[in-house]
Amino acid sequence: KAGVTQTPRYLIKTRGQQVTLSCSPISGHRSVSWYQQTPGQGLQFLFEYFSETQRNKGNFPGRFSGRQFSNSRSEMNVSTLELGDSALYLCASSLSGLYGYTFGSGTRLTVV
Amino acid sequence: AQSVSQHNHHVILSEAASLELGCNYSYGGTVNLFWYVQYPGQHLQLLLKYFSGDPLVKGIKGFEAEFIKSKFSFNLRKPSVQWSDTAEYFCASPTGANNLFFGTGTRLTVIP
């Protein structure tokens, strides 16, 4: 079956702009979570959605938001981009967290 | 487990050497632990997972990990590394809030 698909793979944005990233989970997976990966902070949890509801949120400012659609596809949005938002954003889907999470290839965002 | 820690930041080995990467977890009731690998430019892949039962867990690509409750450890091992094992390795644990807590990662460099 197809894996987790993230688009786009690369993005370059200017400070102050906003950006939307997309994630299509594995078919049948209703949980989608997002992580930010940076060299300094490692992998940090952003938020998790299940059946269109945000169940959990990490410690990120309100500029980071997300949503999930009825087909389980998810988007995350970052408004008023800052240089520090440059990172690899990873999406993961799961049937049940206890059985593991499957990650997408990520979207590499560069803010200039 | 609620959190994990990895103390080896960068490990350099010659091909055919044996590998052991450390991971310690904090007690948090039911213990579930994962090891993920991230090859250069690729997405996170699940190497192996522990839920219960046999403390010696076999994973893909010849990796294994041993859960030692008395030491709060879940170290990753491989008897003989190859150049293709060069990657970053992450220990992770579900937090109970539908997401994973990742260790800071260990970068493994295998010299041919």
PDB file of N, CA and C in Angstrom, chain A residues 9 31 33 35 37 42-45 48 55-56 88 90 97-106, chain B residues 32 34 36 38 41-46 49 51 88 90 94 96-104:
ATOM      1  N   ARG A   9       7.960  18.756  -1.352  1.00  0.00           N
ATOM      2  CA  ARG A   9       9.175  18.250  -0.710  1.00  0.00           C
ATOM      3  C   ARG A   9      10.058  19.385  -0.219  1.00  0.00           C
ATOM      4  N   SER A  31      -5.206   8.517  12.309  1.00  0.00           N
ATOM      5  CA  SER A  31      -4.403   9.415  13.138  1.00  0.00           C
ATOM      6  C   SER A  31      -3.265   9.981  12.310  1.00  0.00           C
ATOM      7  N   SER A  33      -0.092  12.819  12.718  1.00  0.00           N
ATOM      8  CA  SER A  33       0.627  13.723  13.606  1.00  0.00           C
ATOM      9  C   SER A  33       1.743  14.415  12.846  1.00  0.00           C
ATOM     10  N   TYR A  35       5.519  16.626  13.119  1.00  0.00           N
ATOM     11  CA  TYR A  35       6.720  16.871  13.902  1.00  0.00           C
ATOM     12  C   TYR A  35       7.615  17.861  13.165  1.00  0.00           C
ATOM     13  N   GLN A  37      11.594  18.858  12.748  1.00  0.00           N
ATOM     14  CA  GLN A  37      12.941  18.347  12.996  1.00  0.00           C
ATOM     15  C   GLN A  37      13.956  19.420  12.645  1.00  0.00           C
ATOM     16  N   GLY A  42      16.120  18.772  17.540  1.00  0.00           N
ATOM     17  CA  GLY A  42      15.748  17.387  17.256  1.00  0.00           C
ATOM     18  C   GLY A  42      14.323  17.289  16.745  1.00  0.00           C
ATOM     19  N   LEU A  43      13.653  16.207  17.096  1.00  0.00           N
ATOM     20  CA  LEU A  43      12.279  15.956  16.647  1.00  0.00           C
ATOM     21  C   LEU A  43      11.320  16.393  17.734  1.00  0.00           C
ATOM     22  N   GLN A  44      10.463  17.343  17.383  1.00  0.00           N
ATOM     23  CA  GLN A  44       9.506  17.853  18.356  1.00  0.00           C
ATOM     24  C   GLN A  44       8.088  17.723  17.817  1.00  0.00           C
ATOM     25  N   PHE A  45       7.211  17.295  18.678  1.00  0.00           N
ATOM     26  CA  PHE A  45       5.816  17.069  18.326  1.00  0.00           C
ATOM     27  C   PHE A  45       5.078  18.394  18.172  1.00  0.00           C
ATOM     28  N   GLU A  48      -1.510  16.443  16.754  1.00  0.00           N
ATOM     29  CA  GLU A  48      -2.046  15.177  16.265  1.00  0.00           C
ATOM     30  C   GLU A  48      -3.540  15.295  16.033  1.00  0.00           C
ATOM     31  N   ARG A  55      -6.390  16.214  18.769  1.00  0.00           N
ATOM     32  CA  ARG A  55      -6.439  15.567  20.088  1.00  0.00           C
ATOM     33  C   ARG A  55      -5.327  16.074  20.994  1.00  0.00           C
ATOM     34  N   ASN A  56      -4.193  16.389  20.412  1.00  0.00           N
ATOM     35  CA  ASN A  56      -3.063  16.820  21.229  1.00  0.00           C
ATOM     36  C   ASN A  56      -2.248  17.877  20.492  1.00  0.00           C
ATOM     37  N   LEU A  88      12.764  20.631   8.848  1.00  0.00           N
ATOM     38  CA  LEU A  88      12.117  19.538   8.130  1.00  0.00           C
ATOM     39  C   LEU A  88      10.835  19.222   8.889  1.00  0.00           C
ATOM     40  N   LEU A  90       7.786  16.784   9.408  1.00  0.00           N
ATOM     41  CA  LEU A  90       7.449  15.390   9.160  1.00  0.00           C
ATOM     42  C   LEU A  90       6.025  15.102   9.579  1.00  0.00           C
ATOM     43  N   GLY A  97      -1.264   4.160  17.802  1.00  0.00           N
ATOM     44  CA  GLY A  97       0.088   4.564  18.154  1.00  0.00           C
ATOM     45  C   GLY A  97       0.919   3.461  18.762  1.00  0.00           C
ATOM     46  N   LEU A  98       0.262   2.519  19.402  1.00  0.00           N
ATOM     47  CA  LEU A  98       1.015   1.457  20.055  1.00  0.00           C
ATOM     48  C   LEU A  98       1.713   0.560  19.048  1.00  0.00           C
ATOM     49  N   TYR A  99       1.223   0.537  17.829  1.00  0.00           N
ATOM     50  CA  TYR A  99       1.808  -0.333  16.823  1.00  0.00           C
ATOM     51  C   TYR A  99       2.779   0.395  15.912  1.00  0.00           C
ATOM     52  N   GLY A 100       3.055   1.624  16.228  1.00  0.00           N
ATOM     53  CA  GLY A 100       4.061   2.336  15.462  1.00  0.00           C
ATOM     54  C   GLY A 100       3.474   3.383  14.550  1.00  0.00           C
ATOM     55  N   TYR A 101       4.319   4.264  14.142  1.00  0.00           N
ATOM     56  CA  TYR A 101       3.942   5.365  13.275  1.00  0.00           C
ATOM     57  C   TYR A 101       4.752   5.253  11.991  1.00  0.00           C
ATOM     58  N   THR A 102       4.112   5.532  10.864  1.00  0.00           N
ATOM     59  CA  THR A 102       4.800   5.536   9.581  1.00  0.00           C
ATOM     60  C   THR A 102       4.982   6.977   9.159  1.00  0.00           C
ATOM     61  N   PHE A 103       6.213   7.307   8.843  1.00  0.00           N
ATOM     62  CA  PHE A 103       6.538   8.689   8.528  1.00  0.00           C
ATOM     63  C   PHE A 103       6.635   8.934   7.026  1.00  0.00           C
ATOM     64  N   GLY A 104       6.295  10.155   6.642  1.00  0.00           N
ATOM     65  CA  GLY A 104       6.524  10.590   5.277  1.00  0.00           C
ATOM     66  C   GLY A 104       7.948  11.091   5.115  1.00  0.00           C
ATOM     67  N   SER A 105       8.280  11.478   3.883  1.00  0.00           N
ATOM     68  CA  SER A 105       9.641  11.944   3.597  1.00  0.00           C
ATOM     69  C   SER A 105       9.896  13.356   4.083  1.00  0.00           C
ATOM     70  N   GLY A 106       8.814  14.050   4.419  1.00  0.00           N
ATOM     71  CA  GLY A 106       8.986  15.377   4.983  1.00  0.00           C
ATOM     72  C   GLY A 106       8.937  16.493   3.957  1.00  0.00           C
TER      73      GLY A 106
ATOM     74  N   ASN B  32       6.438   0.959  26.202  1.00  0.00           N
ATOM     75  CA  ASN B  32       6.504   0.665  24.772  1.00  0.00           C
ATOM     76  C   ASN B  32       7.643   1.494  24.205  1.00  0.00           C
ATOM     77  N   PHE B  34      10.472   2.201  20.781  1.00  0.00           N
ATOM     78  CA  PHE B  34      10.764   2.048  19.359  1.00  0.00           C
ATOM     79  C   PHE B  34      12.189   2.498  19.065  1.00  0.00           C
ATOM     80  N   TYR B  36      13.948   4.040  15.569  1.00  0.00           N
ATOM     81  CA  TYR B  36      13.795   4.476  14.190  1.00  0.00           C
ATOM     82  C   TYR B  36      15.166   4.799  13.611  1.00  0.00           C
ATOM     83  N   GLN B  38      17.062   7.018  10.321  1.00  0.00           N
ATOM     84  CA  GLN B  38      16.888   8.016   9.266  1.00  0.00           C
ATOM     85  C   GLN B  38      18.170   8.035   8.438  1.00  0.00           C
ATOM     86  N   GLY B  41      18.975  11.957   3.858  1.00  0.00           N
ATOM     87  CA  GLY B  41      18.010  12.387   2.856  1.00  0.00           C
ATOM     88  C   GLY B  41      16.746  11.561   2.778  1.00  0.00           C
ATOM     89  N   GLN B  42      16.579  10.643   3.716  1.00  0.00           N
ATOM     90  CA  GLN B  42      15.390   9.785   3.667  1.00  0.00           C
ATOM     91  C   GLN B  42      14.509   9.985   4.890  1.00  0.00           C
ATOM     92  N   HIS B  43      13.356   9.320   4.849  1.00  0.00           N
ATOM     93  CA  HIS B  43      12.409   9.475   5.940  1.00  0.00           C
ATOM     94  C   HIS B  43      12.733   8.516   7.086  1.00  0.00           C
ATOM     95  N   LEU B  44      12.119   8.752   8.200  1.00  0.00           N
ATOM     96  CA  LEU B  44      12.276   7.879   9.363  1.00  0.00           C
ATOM     97  C   LEU B  44      11.648   6.521   9.077  1.00  0.00           C
ATOM     98  N   GLN B  45      12.406   5.477   9.381  1.00  0.00           N
ATOM     99  CA  GLN B  45      11.901   4.119   9.197  1.00  0.00           C
ATOM    100  C   GLN B  45      11.946   3.391  10.529  1.00  0.00           C
ATOM    101  N   LEU B  46      10.916   2.614  10.779  1.00  0.00           N
ATOM    102  CA  LEU B  46      10.873   1.840  12.014  1.00  0.00           C
ATOM    103  C   LEU B  46      11.809   0.643  11.906  1.00  0.00           C
ATOM    104  N   LYS B  49      10.365  -2.598  17.499  1.00  0.00           N
ATOM    105  CA  LYS B  49       9.504  -2.070  18.557  1.00  0.00           C
ATOM    106  C   LYS B  49       9.359  -3.106  19.662  1.00  0.00           C
ATOM    107  N   PHE B  51       6.838  -4.125  22.950  1.00  0.00           N
ATOM    108  CA  PHE B  51       5.594  -3.883  23.682  1.00  0.00           C
ATOM    109  C   PHE B  51       5.582  -4.663  24.989  1.00  0.00           C
ATOM    110  N   GLU B  88      21.202   8.260  11.076  1.00  0.00           N
ATOM    111  CA  GLU B  88      20.900   8.736  12.424  1.00  0.00           C
ATOM    112  C   GLU B  88      19.844   7.813  13.023  1.00  0.00           C
ATOM    113  N   PHE B  90      17.178   6.964  16.174  1.00  0.00           N
ATOM    114  CA  PHE B  90      16.372   7.591  17.210  1.00  0.00           C
ATOM    115  C   PHE B  90      15.635   6.539  18.028  1.00  0.00           C
ATOM    116  N   PRO B  94       5.991   6.213  23.036  1.00  0.00           N
ATOM    117  CA  PRO B  94       4.697   6.893  23.048  1.00  0.00           C
ATOM    118  C   PRO B  94       4.522   7.619  24.377  1.00  0.00           C
ATOM    119  N   GLY B  96       1.578   8.638  25.600  1.00  0.00           N
ATOM    120  CA  GLY B  96       0.252   8.474  26.181  1.00  0.00           C
ATOM    121  C   GLY B  96      -0.684   9.567  25.709  1.00  0.00           C
ATOM    122  N   ALA B  97      -0.136  10.507  24.941  1.00  0.00           N
ATOM    123  CA  ALA B  97      -0.951  11.580  24.372  1.00  0.00           C
ATOM    124  C   ALA B  97      -0.917  11.504  22.855  1.00  0.00           C
ATOM    125  N   ASN B  98      -0.930  10.278  22.351  1.00  0.00           N
ATOM    126  CA  ASN B  98      -1.012  10.039  20.908  1.00  0.00           C
ATOM    127  C   ASN B  98       0.108  10.669  20.120  1.00  0.00           C
ATOM    128  N   ASN B  99       1.299  10.660  20.683  1.00  0.00           N
ATOM    129  CA  ASN B  99       2.459  11.102  19.923  1.00  0.00           C
ATOM    130  C   ASN B  99       3.687  10.417  20.484  1.00  0.00           C
ATOM    131  N   LEU B 100       4.792  10.592  19.778  1.00  0.00           N
ATOM    132  CA  LEU B 100       6.047   9.976  20.178  1.00  0.00           C
ATOM    133  C   LEU B 100       6.968  11.012  20.793  1.00  0.00           C
ATOM    134  N   PHE B 101       7.659  10.594  21.851  1.00  0.00           N
ATOM    135  CA  PHE B 101       8.746  11.398  22.384  1.00  0.00           C
ATOM    136  C   PHE B 101      10.025  10.787  21.851  1.00  0.00           C
ATOM    137  N   PHE B 102      10.806  11.592  21.144  1.00  0.00           N
ATOM    138  CA  PHE B 102      12.038  11.104  20.542  1.00  0.00           C
ATOM    139  C   PHE B 102      13.249  11.486  21.379  1.00  0.00           C
ATOM    140  N   GLY B 103      14.221  10.604  21.404  1.00  0.00           N
ATOM    141  CA  GLY B 103      15.522  10.962  21.937  1.00  0.00           C
ATOM    142  C   GLY B 103      16.204  11.924  20.978  1.00  0.00           C
ATOM    143  N   THR B 104      17.345  12.426  21.391  1.00  0.00           N
ATOM    144  CA  THR B 104      18.045  13.429  20.588  1.00  0.00           C
ATOM    145  C   THR B 104      18.747  12.833  19.372  1.00  0.00           C
TER     146      THR B 104
END
